[in-house]
Short mmCIF file of C-alpha atoms and ligand atoms in Angstrom, two decimals:
data_model
loop_
_atom_site.label_atom_id
_atom_site.label_comp_id
_atom_site.label_asym_id
_atom_site.label_seq_id
_atom_site.Cartn_x
_atom_site.Cartn_y
_atom_site.Cartn_z
CA MET A 1 125.40 114.74 106.31
CA GLY A 2 126.10 113.76 110.03
CA LYS A 3 127.67 110.94 111.81
CA ILE A 4 125.88 107.56 111.44
CA PHE A 5 125.19 105.91 114.77
CA TYR A 6 125.00 102.27 114.63
CA LYS A 7 123.10 100.77 117.42
CA THR A 8 124.36 97.47 119.46
CA GLU A 9 121.18 94.89 120.04
CA GLU A 10 120.64 96.46 123.70
CA GLU A 11 120.08 99.88 121.74
CA ILE A 12 118.01 98.02 119.09
CA GLU A 13 115.89 96.41 121.57
CA LEU A 14 115.16 100.12 123.29
CA LEU A 15 114.15 101.53 120.25
CA LYS A 16 111.86 98.68 119.70
CA GLU A 17 109.97 99.49 123.17
CA SER A 18 109.76 103.22 122.04
CA SER A 19 108.55 102.31 118.64
CA LEU A 20 105.98 99.87 120.09
CA LEU A 21 104.63 102.59 122.26
CA VAL A 22 103.97 104.63 119.19
CA GLY A 23 102.26 101.89 117.84
CA LYS A 24 99.91 101.50 120.81
CA THR A 25 99.67 105.32 120.96
CA LEU A 26 98.24 105.15 117.34
CA ALA A 27 95.74 102.88 118.36
CA GLU A 28 94.46 104.78 120.94
CA VAL A 29 94.05 107.69 118.35
CA ALA A 30 92.55 105.02 116.07
CA LYS A 31 89.61 104.14 118.15
CA LEU A 32 88.70 107.77 118.35
CA ILE A 33 88.65 108.99 115.03
CA LYS A 34 85.09 109.78 113.40
CA PRO A 35 83.45 112.79 112.10
CA GLY A 36 83.02 115.55 114.62
CA VAL A 37 86.25 114.85 116.58
CA THR A 38 88.84 117.58 116.98
CA THR A 39 92.63 116.80 116.04
CA LEU A 40 93.39 118.64 119.24
CA ASP A 41 90.88 115.90 120.96
CA LEU A 42 93.21 113.25 119.10
CA ASP A 43 96.34 114.97 120.57
CA LYS A 44 95.09 115.17 124.23
CA ILE A 45 94.69 111.51 124.32
CA ALA A 46 97.79 110.80 122.63
CA GLU A 47 99.96 112.80 124.93
CA GLU A 48 98.02 111.42 128.12
CA PHE A 49 98.70 107.83 126.97
CA ILE A 50 102.33 108.43 126.24
CA ARG A 51 102.85 110.08 129.68
CA ASP A 52 100.92 107.15 131.43
CA ASN A 53 103.33 104.88 129.74
CA ASN A 54 106.22 106.79 131.52
CA ALA A 55 107.43 108.23 128.16
CA ILE A 56 107.67 111.79 126.40
CA PRO A 57 105.85 113.02 123.57
CA GLY A 58 108.78 113.12 121.13
CA PHE A 59 107.68 115.91 118.92
CA LYS A 60 106.20 118.34 121.55
CA GLY A 61 108.78 121.33 121.70
CA TYR A 62 110.81 119.21 118.99
CA ASN A 63 112.13 122.45 117.20
CA GLY A 64 109.56 124.54 118.77
CA PHE A 65 106.53 122.05 117.24
CA PRO A 66 103.47 122.62 119.79
CA ASN A 67 101.97 119.38 120.01
CA THR A 68 102.17 115.41 120.66
CA LEU A 69 100.97 114.43 117.43
CA CYS A 70 101.34 116.04 113.71
CA THR A 71 97.91 115.69 112.12
CA SER A 72 97.87 116.18 108.21
CA LEU A 73 94.27 116.52 106.70
CA ASN A 74 93.78 115.73 102.95
CA SER A 75 95.91 118.22 100.91
CA ALA A 76 98.40 118.60 104.14
CA VAL A 77 101.32 116.00 103.57
CA VAL A 78 102.76 115.98 107.11
CA HIS A 79 103.48 118.44 110.01
CA GLY A 80 99.97 119.51 110.19
CA ILE A 81 99.24 121.06 113.85
CA PRO A 82 95.99 119.87 115.81
CA ASN A 83 93.20 122.25 115.93
CA ASN A 84 89.62 122.45 117.08
CA LYS A 85 88.20 121.99 113.67
CA PRO A 86 85.91 118.86 113.72
CA LEU A 87 86.73 116.11 111.17
CA GLN A 88 84.33 115.51 108.47
CA SER A 89 83.42 112.24 106.76
CA GLY A 90 85.47 112.03 103.55
CA ASP A 91 88.63 113.24 105.10
CA ILE A 92 91.89 111.42 105.35
CA ILE A 93 94.22 112.45 108.33
CA SER A 94 97.91 111.64 108.57
CA VAL A 95 98.63 110.97 112.24
CA ASP A 96 102.18 110.73 113.01
CA CYS A 97 103.62 110.24 116.57
CA GLY A 98 106.99 110.38 118.21
CA THR A 99 107.79 109.13 121.81
CA ILE A 100 110.86 109.23 123.91
CA LEU A 101 111.39 106.04 125.99
CA ASN A 102 114.58 105.35 128.21
CA GLY A 103 116.34 107.90 125.78
CA PHE A 104 115.29 106.58 122.30
CA TYR A 105 113.06 107.78 119.96
CA GLY A 106 110.08 105.73 118.50
CA ASP A 107 108.62 107.49 115.42
CA ALA A 108 105.54 106.16 113.13
CA ALA A 109 102.62 107.31 111.06
CA TYR A 110 99.30 106.19 109.93
CA THR A 111 96.97 107.78 107.70
CA PHE A 112 93.26 107.17 108.66
CA GLU A 113 90.04 107.30 106.80
CA VAL A 114 87.35 109.54 108.32
CA GLY A 115 83.85 108.33 107.68
CA GLU A 116 83.05 107.22 104.02
CA VAL A 117 85.86 108.18 101.89
CA LYS A 118 86.03 107.86 97.96
CA PRO A 119 87.44 105.00 96.30
CA GLU A 120 90.09 107.05 94.53
CA ILE A 121 91.78 108.08 97.97
CA LYS A 122 91.10 104.70 99.22
CA LYS A 123 93.51 103.58 96.76
CA LEU A 124 95.92 106.27 97.33
CA LEU A 125 96.27 104.92 101.13
CA GLN A 126 96.12 101.26 100.02
CA VAL A 127 99.13 102.18 97.38
CA THR A 128 101.03 104.14 100.17
CA LYS A 129 100.95 101.50 102.44
CA GLU A 130 102.28 99.27 100.03
CA CYS A 131 105.24 101.38 99.05
CA LEU A 132 106.31 101.23 102.55
CA ALA A 133 106.10 97.57 102.46
CA LYS A 134 108.12 97.14 99.19
CA ALA A 135 110.57 99.57 100.72
CA ILE A 136 110.92 97.29 104.06
CA GLU A 137 111.37 94.19 101.92
CA VAL A 138 114.72 95.86 100.29
CA ALA A 139 115.99 97.51 103.51
CA ILE A 140 118.44 94.67 104.21
CA VAL A 141 122.21 94.70 104.64
CA GLY A 142 124.05 94.92 101.37
CA ASN A 143 121.31 97.13 99.64
CA ARG A 144 121.75 100.66 99.47
CA ILE A 145 119.49 103.63 100.56
CA GLY A 146 118.89 104.45 96.62
CA ASP A 147 117.45 100.73 96.50
CA ILE A 148 114.51 101.96 99.05
CA GLY A 149 113.87 105.30 97.30
CA PHE A 150 113.39 103.21 94.28
CA ALA A 151 111.15 100.84 95.53
CA VAL A 152 108.77 103.50 96.86
CA GLN A 153 108.99 105.61 93.67
CA GLU A 154 108.40 102.77 91.25
CA HIS A 155 105.04 101.82 92.78
CA ALA A 156 103.76 105.14 93.46
CA GLU A 157 104.55 106.50 89.72
CA LYS A 158 103.27 103.24 88.36
CA ASN A 159 100.08 104.14 90.02
CA GLY A 160 100.17 107.73 88.50
CA TYR A 161 101.12 109.28 92.04
CA GLY A 162 103.53 112.05 92.71
CA VAL A 163 106.24 111.15 95.04
CA VAL A 164 107.28 114.08 97.26
CA ARG A 165 111.28 114.83 97.66
CA GLU A 166 111.20 117.79 99.94
CA LEU A 167 110.65 115.51 103.02
CA VAL A 168 112.54 112.12 103.50
CA GLY A 169 112.99 109.32 106.18
CA HIS A 170 115.88 109.49 108.51
CA GLY A 171 118.11 107.54 110.86
CA LEU A 172 116.69 107.14 114.61
CA GLY A 173 117.96 106.84 117.60
CA ARG A 174 118.98 109.10 120.68
CA ASN A 175 117.83 111.80 117.94
CA LEU A 176 114.82 112.06 116.24
CA HIS A 177 116.73 112.85 112.79
CA GLU A 178 119.98 111.08 112.22
CA ALA A 179 121.67 110.47 109.32
CA PRO A 180 121.22 108.96 106.93
CA GLU A 181 118.28 110.78 104.80
CA VAL A 182 116.09 108.13 103.37
CA PRO A 183 114.49 109.77 100.35
CA ASN A 184 111.24 107.93 98.91
CA TYR A 185 112.58 108.40 95.31
CA GLY A 186 116.24 106.95 94.08
CA LYS A 187 118.26 104.71 91.72
CA ARG A 188 118.74 101.23 92.26
CA GLY A 189 122.41 100.39 93.41
CA TYR A 190 123.17 104.14 94.51
CA GLY A 191 123.47 105.63 97.79
CA MET A 192 125.23 104.43 100.95
CA GLN A 193 125.18 100.63 101.88
CA LEU A 194 123.05 99.59 104.32
CA LYS A 195 124.86 97.36 107.37
CA GLU A 196 123.57 95.78 110.43
CA GLY A 197 122.90 98.28 113.26
CA LEU A 198 121.57 100.92 111.20
CA VAL A 199 117.96 101.76 112.31
CA ILE A 200 115.80 103.90 110.08
CA ALA A 201 112.61 105.48 109.60
CA ILE A 202 111.12 104.96 106.29
CA GLU A 203 107.84 107.04 105.60
CA PRO A 204 106.57 107.31 102.14
CA MET A 205 104.67 110.53 101.04
CA ILE A 206 102.69 110.05 98.18
CA ASN A 207 100.34 112.66 96.40
CA LEU A 208 97.24 111.95 94.52
CA GLY A 209 98.37 114.34 92.09
CA LYS A 210 101.71 116.17 91.08
CA ARG A 211 104.69 115.67 93.45
CA ASN A 212 105.10 119.57 94.24
CA VAL A 213 104.30 120.57 97.75
CA ARG A 214 104.64 124.32 99.42
CA GLN A 215 104.78 125.49 103.19
CA HIS A 216 101.55 126.47 104.38
CA GLU A 217 101.42 130.15 106.40
CA ASP A 218 101.34 128.74 109.56
CA GLY A 219 105.23 127.76 109.35
CA TRP A 220 104.79 124.15 109.75
CA THR A 221 102.43 122.29 107.64
CA VAL A 222 103.39 121.04 104.57
CA VAL A 223 100.49 120.90 101.67
CA THR A 224 100.42 119.81 98.04
CA SER A 225 100.69 122.60 95.63
CA ASP A 226 97.81 121.27 93.64
CA GLY A 227 95.47 120.72 96.74
CA LEU A 228 94.97 116.99 96.18
CA PRO A 229 95.11 114.80 98.94
CA SER A 230 98.46 113.08 100.11
CA ALA A 231 98.89 110.13 102.07
CA HIS A 232 101.79 108.91 104.65
CA PHE A 233 102.76 105.81 106.31
CA GLU A 234 105.85 105.43 108.42
CA HIS A 235 107.90 102.36 110.24
CA ASP A 236 111.11 101.89 112.31
CA VAL A 237 113.25 99.70 110.92
CA ALA A 238 116.49 98.06 112.01
CA ILE A 239 118.33 96.74 108.86
CA ARG A 240 119.65 92.85 109.03
CA LYS A 241 120.83 90.26 106.88
CA GLY A 242 117.76 89.13 104.57
CA LYS A 243 114.79 90.40 106.15
CA ALA A 244 114.49 93.89 107.85
CA GLN A 245 113.15 94.07 111.48
CA VAL A 246 110.16 96.24 111.75
CA LEU A 247 110.43 98.05 115.22
CA SER A 248 107.25 100.04 115.17
CA THR A 249 103.79 98.41 114.43
CA HIS A 250 100.53 99.08 112.50
CA GLU A 251 99.07 95.86 114.24
CA PHE A 252 97.23 97.50 117.19
CA VAL A 253 95.84 100.43 114.97
CA GLU A 254 94.33 97.80 112.49
CA GLU A 255 92.93 95.58 115.02
CA VAL A 256 90.94 98.68 116.37
CA LEU A 257 90.04 99.53 112.71
CA ARG A 258 88.92 95.91 112.22
CA ASN A 259 86.73 96.13 115.09
CA LYS A 260 85.19 99.31 114.14
CA LEU A 261 83.83 97.74 110.83
MG1 LIG B 301 107.20 110.35 111.83
MG1 LIG B 302 110.05 110.26 110.90
#
């Protein structure tokens, strides 16, 4: 495992600015999501918005990834590549976005409903969001990495869902992926102890069916082995005493979604 870079207050402030821009970009994407729109349309809007805000898309070119957004539909878990296929009513789509602002990465994701989505899939989204909230609750000074994974796993499995193990959350800073790894499964009281100055991206990836995943032939997209839907929500979090500081935000997204109703 790589070196852990603990952040100063100034650095956390910069990470917050970058993370905030991701939240605002996801809200621009949210405005557009409906049947008939393509994921390339979403990608274009996101890239323009990020550049208009004097930032750089964080994923574009990262390990050769071709686009600004990861757009992962239905049985795609993460790392989906935008394409020109129209979204259809009943789809769910995880939109994962990264930015670089003042040298620091922001990284957050939200899974959206397209048109009318089945109740059992709506519940998957709700529970995955709850998994993220429960993980953030325990992401505090003195707890351990295993407490975060335990919180996600317990809530997901209690609801009969599969927890993806091959992909994990991560430290965040001047690099998109820093140490430590932040798995969505684990044992209470195990793993590295959380300290002030640590900034991590927590990102439960929860499957309606079994936990197993495989790599799609495109070399990027990770899909569920059983073909059932998967959900993904992500926040950037600074570890604090008593209560974590959430640097990213879904507030702008949820405001857009409320206004759509
Ligand atoms: Mg992400
Ligand atoms: Mg991430």
